[in-house]
Amino acid sequence: MNVRRLLIPIIGVVMVVLLVLGLRGPKRGPSAAQKAQQQVVTKPIARAAAVIAQGAEIGQGGIETANMTDEQIAKEVPSDAINDPNLLIGATAKVPIAPGDYFTPANIEPAPAKLSQKVEPGFLGITIPAPEVPSLYDLAFLKPGDRVDVFGVSGGPQSQEETVSVRLASNVRILAVDTVMSEEKEKKRIADINAEIEKIKADKQKAMSATPPPTAEALKGFDDQIAALQEQLDVKPENPSVTLEVTPAQSQSIALWRKSATINLALHREEDAQQIIFDQSMAMVPGASAGERGVANPAGAGRVLTLNDVVPLDQRDPAEFLERQQALEEARQGQAEQQVEGLERQVRMAELRAEMRNVQRYGTRSAPPLPPVAAVVTPPPAPAPVVVQRSGVSDAQYNALRSEVRNLRKAV
């Protein structure tokens, strides 16, 4: 009985100990899921998303990121790889870069911090605004590094000057293209255009359901209005501009033309630049007279072309050509009439001087007749010819003037 009493507390202590040990359980390490999670920790690594040609500028579309582990980075990625997008966007490829290649100082030239650092020594950067009707200045065609020719066009139908086109510079490198736009204004502009299109469509539908139905020409008018508005849905940058790298002399000429003329660009292949040879004519100052032009004379300026060099006036504007011909004929006729009037005044003055002289000599306005010659057996020598002077004008000169007046009158 005593032994049983002694075993009961011992057994209870053992059970308590076992219970405590069971609750705590064996010491465990990290689970398999935790180990896998620790192994998939990755870092984003930048690499080329497409083929990048040598000399091309790297944009956002040419960069992709790959998530890689430390082990993969150590094995595959160069130690000097560049991953900062701020350093990659705008950089220039030194060599051709294949898709999947990593960016390093060996294959890219980082973008300069300032635009001025892109300008080569001895050159200047000059910015020209895009015209209201862009053409090439849609700016989707122009990229930094492209080569263009620069033309200045002045005069035109709204001015008294003849339209003149001058090549100001050739094979000029583009440094930057500015396409700043206001997102809020652009959304409102597009919304207004779409609303106008819907209004025209509703008017067209209403006209089609009317009696009598509209003509084909009327329906075409609706379609033309819609097509014209749809063309305006393209993105329109605010104050687009292009910055060019030019010589100091070229910058002087472009600055003169930029003030009072339109500057246009012509894009060509860089490979063709060495094959194009331009003459070295004077780059005239727009708006100056022929004697004042030629103030700026940059190297590479092309010869001056007028609109008549491209399309003659009789083909470009027959009405204006006919008007000019009539004005020229009237000027010629007026000049002939002035000549006739001048000659008539000279003849009248000669007659008046002759009459005044006769009055002084003979007391009459006309000279007296010559006395008759007496008859003799032996004829006397022929008398000297009598020349009646009219204030210094002989009969021969007088008759010549009268004849010229008659001829001019017939011509008129």
mmCIF file of C-alpha atoms in Angstrom:
data_model
loop_
_atom_site.group_PDB
_atom_site.id
_atom_site.type_symbol
_atom_site.label_atom_id
_atom_site.label_comp_id
_atom_site.label_asym_id
_atom_site.label_seq_id
_atom_site.Cartn_x
_atom_site.Cartn_y
_atom_site.Cartn_z
ATOM 1 C CA MET A 1 0.000 0.000 0.000
ATOM 2 C CA ASN A 2 2.824 2.370 0.793
ATOM 3 C CA VAL A 3 4.559 1.491 -2.471
ATOM 4 C CA ARG A 4 1.412 2.300 -4.414
ATOM 5 C CA ARG A 5 1.157 5.650 -2.751
ATOM 6 C CA LEU A 6 4.734 6.423 -3.613
ATOM 7 C CA LEU A 7 4.298 5.450 -7.311
ATOM 8 C CA ILE A 8 1.279 7.687 -7.861
ATOM 9 C CA PRO A 9 3.129 11.045 -7.495
ATOM 10 C CA ILE A 10 6.098 9.696 -9.445
ATOM 11 C CA ILE A 11 3.853 8.680 -12.308
ATOM 12 C CA GLY A 12 2.144 12.075 -12.184
ATOM 13 C CA VAL A 13 5.463 13.905 -12.416
ATOM 14 C CA VAL A 14 6.521 11.748 -15.369
ATOM 15 C CA MET A 15 3.248 12.437 -17.185
ATOM 16 C CA VAL A 16 3.584 16.176 -16.621
ATOM 17 C CA VAL A 17 7.110 16.091 -17.993
ATOM 18 C CA LEU A 18 5.996 14.122 -21.050
ATOM 19 C CA LEU A 19 3.072 16.485 -21.581
ATOM 20 C CA VAL A 20 5.335 19.530 -21.512
ATOM 21 C CA LEU A 21 7.772 17.932 -23.900
ATOM 22 C CA GLY A 22 4.940 16.985 -26.228
ATOM 23 C CA LEU A 23 3.629 20.528 -26.361
ATOM 24 C CA ARG A 24 7.008 21.999 -27.184
ATOM 25 C CA GLY A 25 7.752 19.404 -29.824
ATOM 26 C CA PRO A 26 11.112 18.803 -31.492
ATOM 27 C CA LYS A 27 13.187 21.777 -32.700
ATOM 28 C CA ARG A 28 12.461 22.370 -36.414
ATOM 29 C CA GLY A 29 14.405 24.233 -39.163
ATOM 30 C CA PRO A 30 12.880 26.438 -41.970
ATOM 31 C CA SER A 31 10.188 24.809 -44.036
ATOM 32 C CA ALA A 32 10.618 23.913 -47.706
ATOM 33 C CA ALA A 33 8.289 26.734 -48.739
ATOM 34 C CA GLN A 34 10.321 29.209 -46.723
ATOM 35 C CA LYS A 35 13.529 27.919 -48.292
ATOM 36 C CA ALA A 36 12.018 28.261 -51.806
ATOM 37 C CA GLN A 37 10.853 31.784 -51.022
ATOM 38 C CA GLN A 38 14.322 32.729 -49.877
ATOM 39 C CA GLN A 39 15.812 31.321 -53.099
ATOM 40 C CA VAL A 40 13.512 33.279 -55.534
ATOM 41 C CA VAL A 41 14.553 36.726 -54.302
ATOM 42 C CA THR A 42 15.494 38.537 -57.550
ATOM 43 C CA LYS A 43 16.712 41.888 -58.787
ATOM 44 C CA PRO A 44 15.658 43.735 -61.984
ATOM 45 C CA ILE A 45 18.434 43.831 -64.583
ATOM 46 C CA ALA A 46 18.156 46.051 -67.697
ATOM 47 C CA ARG A 47 18.978 44.665 -71.134
ATOM 48 C CA ALA A 48 18.244 45.414 -74.792
ATOM 49 C CA ALA A 49 14.689 44.662 -75.907
ATOM 50 C CA ALA A 50 15.472 44.837 -79.636
ATOM 51 C CA VAL A 51 18.329 45.378 -82.049
ATOM 52 C CA ILE A 52 19.962 48.776 -81.478
ATOM 53 C CA ALA A 53 22.063 50.020 -84.384
ATOM 54 C CA GLN A 54 25.430 51.634 -83.900
ATOM 55 C CA GLY A 55 25.057 55.356 -83.290
ATOM 56 C CA ALA A 56 21.346 55.068 -82.474
ATOM 57 C CA GLU A 57 19.894 56.751 -79.428
ATOM 58 C CA ILE A 58 18.401 54.390 -76.847
ATOM 59 C CA GLY A 59 14.781 55.090 -75.963
ATOM 60 C CA GLN A 60 12.269 53.616 -73.549
ATOM 61 C CA GLY A 61 11.171 51.022 -76.099
ATOM 62 C CA GLY A 62 14.689 49.675 -76.484
ATOM 63 C CA ILE A 63 15.012 48.661 -72.815
ATOM 64 C CA GLU A 64 13.506 45.679 -70.977
ATOM 65 C CA THR A 65 14.105 44.328 -67.466
ATOM 66 C CA ALA A 66 14.717 40.727 -66.420
ATOM 67 C CA ASN A 67 14.291 39.534 -62.814
ATOM 68 C CA MET A 68 17.401 37.540 -61.890
ATOM 69 C CA THR A 69 18.736 35.941 -58.731
ATOM 70 C CA ASP A 70 22.074 36.817 -57.241
ATOM 71 C CA GLU A 71 23.470 33.559 -58.546
ATOM 72 C CA GLN A 72 22.280 34.312 -62.087
ATOM 73 C CA ILE A 73 23.590 37.858 -61.884
ATOM 74 C CA ALA A 74 26.998 36.619 -60.789
ATOM 75 C CA LYS A 75 27.163 34.142 -63.689
ATOM 76 C CA GLU A 76 25.624 36.108 -66.590
ATOM 77 C CA VAL A 77 25.631 39.846 -65.938
ATOM 78 C CA PRO A 78 28.855 41.866 -66.360
ATOM 79 C CA SER A 79 30.033 43.494 -63.182
ATOM 80 C CA ASP A 80 29.902 46.975 -64.792
ATOM 81 C CA ALA A 81 26.379 46.589 -66.208
ATOM 82 C CA ILE A 82 24.262 49.773 -66.159
ATOM 83 C CA ASN A 83 20.718 49.317 -64.824
ATOM 84 C CA ASP A 84 19.643 52.889 -64.055
ATOM 85 C CA PRO A 85 17.017 53.934 -66.678
ATOM 86 C CA ASN A 86 17.995 57.579 -66.200
ATOM 87 C CA LEU A 87 21.460 56.728 -67.499
ATOM 88 C CA LEU A 88 20.243 54.485 -70.316
ATOM 89 C CA ILE A 89 17.495 56.586 -71.927
ATOM 90 C CA GLY A 90 19.132 59.012 -74.325
ATOM 91 C CA ALA A 91 22.418 57.112 -74.404
ATOM 92 C CA THR A 92 24.041 56.306 -77.755
ATOM 93 C CA ALA A 93 25.078 52.838 -78.892
ATOM 94 C CA LYS A 94 28.824 52.654 -79.572
ATOM 95 C CA VAL A 95 28.451 49.276 -81.305
ATOM 96 C CA PRO A 96 25.462 47.273 -82.567
ATOM 97 C CA ILE A 97 23.559 45.803 -79.597
ATOM 98 C CA ALA A 98 21.602 42.558 -79.977
ATOM 99 C CA PRO A 99 18.374 41.755 -78.104
ATOM 100 C CA GLY A 100 19.151 40.474 -74.614
ATOM 101 C CA ASP A 101 22.573 42.126 -74.397
ATOM 102 C CA TYR A 102 23.360 43.996 -71.206
ATOM 103 C CA PHE A 103 24.313 47.667 -71.227
ATOM 104 C CA THR A 104 27.880 48.476 -70.228
ATOM 105 C CA PRO A 105 30.249 51.420 -70.724
ATOM 106 C CA ALA A 106 31.827 49.370 -73.510
ATOM 107 C CA ASN A 107 28.742 49.346 -75.748
ATOM 108 C CA ILE A 108 26.935 52.612 -74.894
ATOM 109 C CA GLU A 109 27.840 56.265 -74.528
ATOM 110 C CA PRO A 110 25.807 57.739 -71.650
ATOM 111 C CA ALA A 111 23.553 60.653 -72.511
ATOM 112 C CA PRO A 112 25.127 64.014 -71.671
ATOM 113 C CA ALA A 113 23.613 65.840 -68.768
ATOM 114 C CA LYS A 114 23.116 69.008 -70.877
ATOM 115 C CA LEU A 115 22.225 69.600 -74.495
ATOM 116 C CA SER A 116 25.277 71.847 -74.844
ATOM 117 C CA GLN A 117 27.475 68.803 -74.261
ATOM 118 C CA LYS A 118 26.113 67.275 -77.473
ATOM 119 C CA VAL A 119 27.391 70.179 -79.577
ATOM 120 C CA GLU A 120 30.678 69.428 -81.296
ATOM 121 C CA PRO A 121 33.568 71.897 -80.832
ATOM 122 C CA GLY A 122 33.381 74.776 -83.299
ATOM 123 C CA PHE A 123 29.610 74.459 -83.786
ATOM 124 C CA LEU A 124 26.555 76.155 -82.299
ATOM 125 C CA GLY A 125 23.070 74.948 -81.438
ATOM 126 C CA ILE A 126 20.182 76.987 -82.875
ATOM 127 C CA THR A 127 16.461 76.295 -82.407
ATOM 128 C CA ILE A 128 13.929 76.898 -85.175
ATOM 129 C CA PRO A 129 10.147 76.770 -84.681
ATOM 130 C CA ALA A 130 7.965 74.459 -86.701
ATOM 131 C CA PRO A 131 5.551 76.130 -89.146
ATOM 132 C CA GLU A 132 1.800 76.081 -88.581
ATOM 133 C CA VAL A 133 1.365 73.418 -91.276
ATOM 134 C CA PRO A 134 3.969 70.926 -90.102
ATOM 135 C CA SER A 135 4.654 68.516 -93.040
ATOM 136 C CA LEU A 136 8.002 67.119 -91.877
ATOM 137 C CA TYR A 137 7.458 68.933 -88.602
ATOM 138 C CA ASP A 138 4.950 66.275 -87.548
ATOM 139 C CA LEU A 139 8.196 65.395 -85.731
ATOM 140 C CA ALA A 140 7.424 61.702 -86.029
ATOM 141 C CA PHE A 141 9.972 61.633 -88.848
ATOM 142 C CA LEU A 142 12.703 63.687 -87.196
ATOM 143 C CA LYS A 143 14.993 62.170 -84.597
ATOM 144 C CA PRO A 144 18.155 63.435 -82.882
ATOM 145 C CA GLY A 145 21.128 62.525 -85.037
ATOM 146 C CA ASP A 146 19.268 62.833 -88.363
ATOM 147 C CA ARG A 147 20.833 64.938 -91.124
ATOM 148 C CA VAL A 148 18.778 67.633 -92.836
ATOM 149 C CA ASP A 149 19.106 70.541 -95.261
ATOM 150 C CA VAL A 150 17.792 73.941 -94.157
ATOM 151 C CA PHE A 151 15.832 76.199 -96.542
ATOM 152 C CA GLY A 152 14.444 79.707 -96.090
ATOM 153 C CA VAL A 153 11.305 80.773 -97.974
ATOM 154 C CA SER A 154 10.109 84.389 -98.002
ATOM 155 C CA GLY A 155 7.563 86.467 -99.883
ATOM 156 C CA GLY A 156 4.400 85.086 -101.409
ATOM 157 C CA PRO A 157 0.824 85.986 -102.369
ATOM 158 C CA GLN A 158 0.233 88.088 -99.241
ATOM 159 C CA SER A 159 3.232 90.367 -99.838
ATOM 160 C CA GLN A 160 4.530 92.479 -102.678
ATOM 161 C CA GLU A 161 7.773 90.505 -102.814
ATOM 162 C CA GLU A 162 8.433 87.608 -105.131
ATOM 163 C CA THR A 163 8.545 84.203 -103.465
ATOM 164 C CA VAL A 164 12.202 83.300 -102.867
ATOM 165 C CA SER A 165 13.733 80.036 -101.648
ATOM 166 C CA VAL A 166 17.347 79.858 -100.446
ATOM 167 C CA ARG A 167 19.337 76.894 -99.163
ATOM 168 C CA LEU A 168 20.863 78.124 -95.900
ATOM 169 C CA ALA A 169 22.760 75.010 -94.770
ATOM 170 C CA SER A 170 23.213 71.383 -95.782
ATOM 171 C CA ASN A 171 23.965 68.120 -93.981
ATOM 172 C CA VAL A 172 23.052 69.630 -90.601
ATOM 173 C CA ARG A 173 22.735 67.337 -87.572
ATOM 174 C CA ILE A 174 19.608 67.473 -85.397
ATOM 175 C CA LEU A 175 20.436 67.821 -81.708
ATOM 176 C CA ALA A 176 16.946 67.704 -80.200
ATOM 177 C CA VAL A 177 13.269 67.615 -81.148
ATOM 178 C CA ASP A 178 10.840 69.366 -78.805
ATOM 179 C CA THR A 179 7.321 67.909 -78.716
ATOM 180 C CA VAL A 180 5.994 69.397 -75.488
ATOM 181 C CA MET A 181 2.215 69.232 -75.270
ATOM 182 C CA SER A 182 -0.466 69.888 -72.653
ATOM 183 C CA GLU A 183 -2.376 66.690 -71.901
ATOM 184 C CA GLU A 184 -5.417 68.607 -70.628
ATOM 185 C CA LYS A 185 -5.604 70.866 -73.692
ATOM 186 C CA GLU A 186 -5.054 67.914 -76.013
ATOM 187 C CA LYS A 187 -7.917 65.938 -74.453
ATOM 188 C CA LYS A 188 -10.255 68.924 -74.747
ATOM 189 C CA ARG A 189 -9.239 69.538 -78.360
ATOM 190 C CA ILE A 190 -9.876 65.915 -79.338
ATOM 191 C CA ALA A 191 -13.190 65.874 -77.443
ATOM 192 C CA ASP A 192 -14.352 68.997 -79.284
ATOM 193 C CA ILE A 193 -13.413 67.487 -82.651
ATOM 194 C CA ASN A 194 -15.224 64.224 -81.876
ATOM 195 C CA ALA A 195 -18.307 66.185 -80.807
ATOM 196 C CA GLU A 196 -18.246 68.105 -84.088
ATOM 197 C CA ILE A 197 -17.907 64.844 -86.037
ATOM 198 C CA GLU A 198 -20.907 63.342 -84.249
ATOM 199 C CA LYS A 199 -22.934 66.475 -84.989
ATOM 200 C CA ILE A 200 -22.130 66.253 -88.705
ATOM 201 C CA LYS A 201 -23.010 62.536 -88.725
ATOM 202 C CA ALA A 202 -26.359 63.333 -87.093
ATOM 203 C CA ASP A 203 -27.019 66.060 -89.668
ATOM 204 C CA LYS A 204 -26.179 63.618 -92.446
ATOM 205 C CA GLN A 205 -28.526 60.976 -91.027
ATOM 206 C CA LYS A 206 -31.294 63.550 -90.695
ATOM 207 C CA ALA A 207 -30.777 64.679 -94.277
ATOM 208 C CA MET A 208 -30.901 61.084 -95.556
ATOM 209 C CA SER A 209 -34.257 60.486 -93.865
ATOM 210 C CA ALA A 210 -35.741 63.693 -95.256
ATOM 211 C CA THR A 211 -38.005 63.949 -98.293
ATOM 212 C CA PRO A 212 -36.790 64.405 -100.963
ATOM 213 C CA PRO A 213 -33.509 62.561 -100.231
ATOM 214 C CA PRO A 214 -30.266 64.545 -100.543
ATOM 215 C CA THR A 215 -28.175 64.444 -103.681
ATOM 216 C CA ALA A 216 -24.917 62.515 -103.922
ATOM 217 C CA GLU A 217 -23.009 65.792 -103.950
ATOM 218 C CA ALA A 218 -24.643 66.855 -100.672
ATOM 219 C CA LEU A 219 -23.758 63.534 -99.022
ATOM 220 C CA LYS A 220 -20.191 63.867 -100.266
ATOM 221 C CA GLY A 221 -20.039 67.280 -98.593
ATOM 222 C CA PHE A 222 -20.867 65.675 -95.242
ATOM 223 C CA ASP A 223 -18.201 62.996 -95.778
ATOM 224 C CA ASP A 224 -15.579 65.581 -96.720
ATOM 225 C CA GLN A 225 -16.249 67.549 -93.536
ATOM 226 C CA ILE A 226 -15.923 64.400 -91.424
ATOM 227 C CA ALA A 227 -12.679 63.373 -93.160
ATOM 228 C CA ALA A 228 -11.186 66.836 -92.640
ATOM 229 C CA LEU A 229 -12.001 66.740 -88.926
ATOM 230 C CA GLN A 230 -10.625 63.211 -88.534
ATOM 231 C CA GLU A 231 -7.285 64.391 -89.909
ATOM 232 C CA GLN A 232 -7.127 66.873 -87.039
ATOM 233 C CA LEU A 233 -7.302 64.077 -84.445
ATOM 234 C CA ASP A 234 -3.550 63.519 -84.721
ATOM 235 C CA VAL A 235 -1.532 64.699 -81.743
ATOM 236 C CA LYS A 236 -0.551 68.348 -82.120
ATOM 237 C CA PRO A 237 2.499 69.386 -80.072
ATOM 238 C CA GLU A 238 2.496 72.882 -78.612
ATOM 239 C CA ASN A 239 5.160 75.124 -80.146
ATOM 240 C CA PRO A 240 7.161 72.239 -81.662
ATOM 241 C CA SER A 241 10.746 73.093 -82.474
ATOM 242 C CA VAL A 242 13.964 71.512 -83.703
ATOM 243 C CA THR A 243 17.471 72.307 -82.444
ATOM 244 C CA LEU A 244 20.205 72.094 -85.097
ATOM 245 C CA GLU A 245 23.985 71.925 -84.916
ATOM 246 C CA VAL A 246 25.389 74.554 -87.299
ATOM 247 C CA THR A 247 28.506 76.601 -87.912
ATOM 248 C CA PRO A 248 28.648 80.200 -86.639
ATOM 249 C CA ALA A 249 28.176 81.524 -90.193
ATOM 250 C CA GLN A 250 25.165 79.273 -90.775
ATOM 251 C CA SER A 251 23.638 80.334 -87.463
ATOM 252 C CA GLN A 252 23.882 83.990 -88.548
ATOM 253 C CA SER A 253 22.053 83.312 -91.798
ATOM 254 C CA ILE A 254 19.367 81.140 -90.172
ATOM 255 C CA ALA A 255 18.794 83.761 -87.471
ATOM 256 C CA LEU A 256 18.211 86.435 -90.142
ATOM 257 C CA TRP A 257 15.737 84.296 -92.056
ATOM 258 C CA ARG A 258 13.988 83.007 -88.936
ATOM 259 C CA LYS A 259 12.869 86.567 -88.093
ATOM 260 C CA SER A 260 10.831 87.286 -91.226
ATOM 261 C CA ALA A 261 10.586 84.066 -93.241
ATOM 262 C CA THR A 262 9.655 80.402 -92.988
ATOM 263 C CA ILE A 263 12.372 77.838 -92.280
ATOM 264 C CA ASN A 264 11.883 74.389 -93.832
ATOM 265 C CA LEU A 265 13.891 71.197 -93.435
ATOM 266 C CA ALA A 266 14.592 68.469 -95.992
ATOM 267 C CA LEU A 267 15.500 65.044 -94.606
ATOM 268 C CA HIS A 268 17.964 62.844 -96.505
ATOM 269 C CA ARG A 269 20.046 59.727 -95.959
ATOM 270 C CA GLU A 270 23.269 60.283 -94.090
ATOM 271 C CA GLU A 271 25.073 58.088 -96.641
ATOM 272 C CA ASP A 272 24.123 60.557 -99.390
ATOM 273 C CA ALA A 273 25.569 63.574 -97.585
ATOM 274 C CA GLN A 274 29.040 63.192 -99.076
ATOM 275 C CA GLN A 275 27.636 62.933 -102.622
ATOM 276 C CA ILE A 276 25.660 66.193 -102.530
ATOM 277 C CA ILE A 277 27.593 69.232 -103.761
ATOM 278 C CA PHE A 278 25.988 72.664 -103.455
ATOM 279 C CA ASP A 279 27.122 75.892 -105.051
ATOM 280 C CA GLN A 280 28.413 78.705 -102.850
ATOM 281 C CA SER A 281 25.943 81.483 -103.661
ATOM 282 C CA MET A 282 25.080 84.333 -101.350
ATOM 283 C CA ALA A 283 22.424 83.741 -98.705
ATOM 284 C CA MET A 284 20.290 86.829 -99.122
ATOM 285 C CA VAL A 285 18.638 88.636 -96.261
ATOM 286 C CA PRO A 286 14.837 88.232 -96.647
ATOM 287 C CA GLY A 287 12.965 91.392 -97.528
ATOM 288 C CA ALA A 288 16.049 93.314 -98.706
ATOM 289 C CA SER A 289 16.371 94.839 -102.147
ATOM 290 C CA ALA A 290 18.632 93.346 -104.778
ATOM 291 C CA GLY A 291 21.392 95.789 -103.889
ATOM 292 C CA GLU A 292 21.114 95.121 -100.164
ATOM 293 C CA ARG A 293 20.975 91.343 -100.338
ATOM 294 C CA GLY A 294 23.983 89.177 -99.763
ATOM 295 C CA VAL A 295 24.747 90.529 -96.281
ATOM 296 C CA ALA A 296 25.236 87.040 -94.879
ATOM 297 C CA ASN A 297 27.452 84.665 -96.818
ATOM 298 C CA PRO A 298 27.741 81.357 -94.941
ATOM 299 C CA ALA A 299 29.611 78.475 -96.482
ATOM 300 C CA GLY A 300 27.282 76.012 -98.153
ATOM 301 C CA ALA A 301 24.502 78.489 -98.924
ATOM 302 C CA GLY A 302 22.690 77.559 -102.130
ATOM 303 C CA ARG A 303 21.738 79.719 -105.088
ATOM 304 C CA VAL A 304 18.581 81.767 -104.874
ATOM 305 C CA LEU A 305 15.496 80.267 -106.533
ATOM 306 C CA THR A 306 12.295 82.138 -107.233
ATOM 307 C CA LEU A 307 8.870 80.652 -107.791
ATOM 308 C CA ASN A 308 9.208 81.420 -111.507
ATOM 309 C CA ASP A 309 12.193 79.047 -111.641
ATOM 310 C CA VAL A 310 9.869 76.233 -110.604
ATOM 311 C CA VAL A 311 6.557 77.148 -112.284
ATOM 312 C CA PRO A 312 6.300 80.050 -114.792
ATOM 313 C CA LEU A 313 3.697 82.694 -114.012
ATOM 314 C CA ASP A 314 1.618 81.971 -117.136
ATOM 315 C CA GLN A 315 1.146 78.391 -115.874
ATOM 316 C CA ARG A 316 0.913 79.176 -112.161
ATOM 317 C CA ASP A 317 -1.598 82.049 -112.461
ATOM 318 C CA PRO A 318 -2.820 82.793 -116.019
ATOM 319 C CA ALA A 319 -5.075 85.634 -114.819
ATOM 320 C CA GLU A 320 -2.216 87.464 -113.120
ATOM 321 C CA PHE A 321 0.001 86.841 -116.162
ATOM 322 C CA LEU A 322 -2.614 88.419 -118.480
ATOM 323 C CA GLU A 323 -3.046 91.352 -116.093
ATOM 324 C CA ARG A 324 0.691 92.006 -116.100
ATOM 325 C CA GLN A 325 0.823 91.820 -119.910
ATOM 326 C CA GLN A 326 -2.001 94.364 -120.205
ATOM 327 C CA ALA A 327 -0.304 96.686 -117.721
ATOM 328 C CA LEU A 328 2.934 96.437 -119.703
ATOM 329 C CA GLU A 329 1.146 97.254 -122.976
ATOM 330 C CA GLU A 330 -0.565 100.253 -121.373
ATOM 331 C CA ALA A 331 2.767 101.486 -120.079
ATOM 332 C CA ARG A 332 4.283 101.212 -123.547
ATOM 333 C CA GLN A 333 1.357 103.080 -125.121
ATOM 334 C CA GLY A 334 1.533 105.794 -122.481
ATOM 335 C CA GLN A 335 5.245 106.189 -123.084
ATOM 336 C CA ALA A 336 4.673 106.593 -126.854
ATOM 337 C CA GLU A 337 1.996 109.224 -126.250
ATOM 338 C CA GLN A 338 4.355 111.143 -123.991
ATOM 339 C CA GLN A 339 7.010 111.099 -126.723
ATOM 340 C CA VAL A 340 4.501 112.473 -129.272
ATOM 341 C CA GLU A 341 3.443 115.239 -126.902
ATOM 342 C CA GLY A 342 7.073 116.172 -126.322
ATOM 343 C CA LEU A 343 7.821 116.395 -130.034
ATOM 344 C CA GLU A 344 4.688 118.473 -130.668
ATOM 345 C CA ARG A 345 5.781 120.910 -127.983
ATOM 346 C CA GLN A 346 9.197 121.223 -129.652
ATOM 347 C CA VAL A 347 7.582 121.933 -133.056
ATOM 348 C CA ARG A 348 5.227 124.549 -131.617
ATOM 349 C CA MET A 349 8.086 126.291 -129.806
ATOM 350 C CA ALA A 350 10.081 126.387 -133.063
ATOM 351 C CA GLU A 351 7.122 127.926 -134.897
ATOM 352 C CA LEU A 352 6.660 130.593 -132.207
ATOM 353 C CA ARG A 353 10.348 131.524 -132.279
ATOM 354 C CA ALA A 354 10.226 131.845 -136.085
ATOM 355 C CA GLU A 355 7.164 134.100 -135.920
ATOM 356 C CA MET A 356 8.811 136.331 -133.299
ATOM 357 C CA ARG A 357 11.916 136.702 -135.450
ATOM 358 C CA ASN A 358 9.853 137.607 -138.544
ATOM 359 C CA VAL A 359 7.989 140.243 -136.549
ATOM 360 C CA GLN A 360 11.310 141.765 -135.469
ATOM 361 C CA ARG A 361 12.754 141.724 -139.011
ATOM 362 C CA TYR A 362 9.769 142.356 -141.262
ATOM 363 C CA GLY A 363 7.027 143.556 -138.944
ATOM 364 C CA THR A 364 4.851 140.589 -139.877
ATOM 365 C CA ARG A 365 4.559 137.058 -138.500
ATOM 366 C CA SER A 366 5.410 135.546 -141.885
ATOM 367 C CA ALA A 367 8.492 136.285 -143.990
ATOM 368 C CA PRO A 368 7.912 138.367 -147.217
ATOM 369 C CA PRO A 369 8.161 136.588 -150.573
ATOM 370 C CA LEU A 370 11.465 136.716 -152.433
ATOM 371 C CA PRO A 371 11.686 139.363 -155.261
ATOM 372 C CA PRO A 372 11.482 138.069 -158.881
ATOM 373 C CA VAL A 373 14.737 137.689 -160.810
ATOM 374 C CA ALA A 374 15.109 140.032 -163.903
ATOM 375 C CA ALA A 375 15.476 138.330 -167.292
ATOM 376 C CA VAL A 376 18.962 138.677 -168.846
ATOM 377 C CA VAL A 377 20.534 137.310 -171.932
ATOM 378 C CA THR A 378 23.262 135.658 -170.011
ATOM 379 C CA PRO A 379 21.819 133.831 -167.103
ATOM 380 C CA PRO A 380 23.419 134.936 -163.907
ATOM 381 C CA PRO A 381 24.962 132.397 -161.616
ATOM 382 C CA ALA A 382 22.536 130.469 -159.543
ATOM 383 C CA PRO A 383 21.713 132.329 -156.368
ATOM 384 C CA ALA A 384 22.711 130.796 -153.104
ATOM 385 C CA PRO A 385 19.922 128.761 -151.586
ATOM 386 C CA VAL A 386 17.853 130.667 -149.128
ATOM 387 C CA VAL A 387 17.445 128.867 -145.838
ATOM 388 C CA VAL A 388 14.761 130.241 -143.609
ATOM 389 C CA GLN A 389 15.835 129.828 -139.997
ATOM 390 C CA ARG A 390 13.194 129.343 -137.332
ATOM 391 C CA SER A 391 14.998 130.376 -134.175
ATOM 392 C CA GLY A 392 17.932 128.122 -134.890
ATOM 393 C CA VAL A 393 15.834 125.319 -136.495
ATOM 394 C CA SER A 394 16.383 124.784 -140.222
ATOM 395 C CA ASP A 395 13.705 123.716 -142.692
ATOM 396 C CA ALA A 396 15.252 120.258 -142.884
ATOM 397 C CA GLN A 397 15.173 119.823 -139.121
ATOM 398 C CA TYR A 398 11.668 121.246 -138.955
ATOM 399 C CA ASN A 399 10.396 118.878 -141.667
ATOM 400 C CA ALA A 400 12.096 115.942 -139.967
ATOM 401 C CA LEU A 401 10.353 116.745 -136.684
ATOM 402 C CA ARG A 402 6.997 117.029 -138.435
ATOM 403 C CA SER A 403 7.545 113.683 -140.164
ATOM 404 C CA GLU A 404 8.466 111.989 -136.885
ATOM 405 C CA VAL A 405 5.341 113.374 -135.215
ATOM 406 C CA ARG A 406 3.145 112.002 -138.034
ATOM 407 C CA ASN A 407 4.761 108.556 -137.773
ATOM 408 C CA LEU A 408 4.298 108.418 -134.007
ATOM 409 C CA ARG A 409 0.653 109.402 -134.349
ATOM 410 C CA LYS A 410 0.090 106.574 -136.815
ATOM 411 C CA ALA A 411 1.792 104.113 -134.446
ATOM 412 C CA VAL A 412 -0.380 105.203 -131.526
#
